[in-house]
Amino acid sequence: DAGVIQSPRHEVTEMGQEVTLRCKPISGHDYLFWYRQTMMRGLELLIYFNNNVPIDDSGMPEDRFSAKMPNASFSTLKIQPSEPRDSAVYFCASSLGAQPQHFGDGTRLSIL
Amino acid sequence: TQLLEQSPQFLSIQEGENLTVYCNSSSVFSSLQWYRQEPGEGPVLLVTVVTGGEVKKLKRLTFQFGDARKDSSLHITAAQPGDTGLYLCAGARDNYGQNFVFGPGTRLSVLP
């Protein structure tokens, strides 16, 4: 079975550019989570969806961040405009139930 | 301040040794999860514990949930180099996905 698939695996871009991260959850899972991981702050929940509906976006750092889930098999996390402090590894996870069970391998984002 | 504290932060041991890592909080959790994360990959769920005092075994790994559901431990017997990684605990304070938080992790290195 395919796990959670994230793309791209690596993204390097200049400050001010728009960044779009993509996630395909495991088929049949009803929850999708976006996390950010840094050495300083560890794993932080940004937003999660239940049945494609955003439930809690209180972890989204500011208005530059937005996330969508147009259908059960696809989600995006967008940063516009990007800043160097957004550099981190971004993970998507999906699950049956409210605790994240399966993580993707992440997108390593570097903003120059 | 972290809602979940993990200790030790770093641990380096020789193959064949036993070890215990800890996850502590002042809050009560409805469930607690342990994950292992290897470099360049997402966290992998190892176990979920839900009952105070519960003990679960996964081959050489033994997980215990404290009686008061505020703490947990992970014991590894006869550690192997393949056990190397970042061990994360995470807790849910309710059953609806709210307030699900990760600890900062214990980075384990098992030397051959």
GROMACS .gro file of C-alpha atoms in nm, chain B residues 23-83:
model
   61
  135CYS     CA    1   0.803   1.121   2.882
  136ASN     CA    2   0.654   1.340   3.154
  137SER     CA    3   0.382   1.599   3.192
  138SER     CA    4   0.184   1.778   3.457
  139SER     CA    5  -0.130   1.721   3.247
  140VAL     CA    6  -0.348   1.412   3.219
  141PHE     CA    7  -0.371   1.254   2.876
  142SER     CA    8  -0.650   1.037   2.736
  143SER     CA    9  -0.391   0.851   2.531
  144LEU     CA   10  -0.021   0.864   2.462
  145GLN     CA   11   0.172   0.761   2.153
  146TRP     CA   12   0.538   0.678   2.088
  147TYR     CA   13   0.698   0.733   1.749
  148ARG     CA   14   1.045   0.668   1.606
  149GLN     CA   15   1.187   0.899   1.342
  150GLU     CA   16   1.493   0.823   1.130
  151PRO     CA   17   1.689   1.090   0.940
  152GLY     CA   18   1.513   1.208   0.625
  153GLU     CA   19   1.189   1.031   0.711
  154GLY     CA   20   0.866   1.104   0.890
  155PRO     CA   21   0.783   0.971   1.238
  156VAL     CA   22   0.657   0.613   1.248
  157LEU     CA   23   0.395   0.525   1.508
  158LEU     CA   24   0.518   0.247   1.740
  159VAL     CA   25   0.240   0.218   1.999
  160THR     CA   26  -0.063   0.385   2.156
  161VAL     CA   27  -0.139   0.344   2.526
  162VAL     CA   28  -0.473   0.449   2.670
  163THR     CA   29  -0.520   0.295   3.015
  164GLY     CA   30  -0.335   0.409   3.328
  165GLY     CA   31  -0.080   0.146   3.425
  166GLU     CA   32  -0.095  -0.018   3.084
  167VAL     CA   33   0.215  -0.205   2.962
  168LYS     CA   34   0.264  -0.294   2.596
  169LYS     CA   35   0.548  -0.493   2.444
  170LEU     CA   36   0.674  -0.473   2.088
  171LYS     CA   37   0.959  -0.725   2.052
  172ARG     CA   38   1.246  -0.572   2.254
  173LEU     CA   39   1.053  -0.252   2.331
  174THR     CA   40   0.836  -0.218   2.642
  175PHE     CA   41   0.605   0.080   2.681
  176GLN     CA   42   0.438   0.179   3.007
  177PHE     CA   43   0.170   0.440   3.074
  178GLY     CA   44   0.174   0.585   3.424
  179ASP     CA   45  -0.112   0.512   3.663
  180ALA     CA   46  -0.216   0.877   3.663
  181ARG     CA   47  -0.184   0.900   3.281
  182LYS     CA   48   0.064   1.187   3.309
  183ASP     CA   49   0.382   1.004   3.213
  184SER     CA   50   0.519   0.716   3.011
  185SER     CA   51   0.840   0.523   2.964
  186LEU     CA   52   0.999   0.327   2.683
  187HIS     CA   53   1.245   0.052   2.772
  188ILE     CA   54   1.463  -0.113   2.508
  189THR     CA   55   1.632  -0.442   2.587
  190ALA     CA   56   1.960  -0.537   2.416
  191ALA     CA   57   1.966  -0.231   2.192
  192GLN     CA   58   2.078  -0.273   1.832
  193PRO     CA   59   2.215  -0.018   1.583
  194GLY     CA   60   1.881  -0.036   1.401
  195ASP     CA   61   1.717   0.119   1.708
   0.00000   0.00000   0.00000
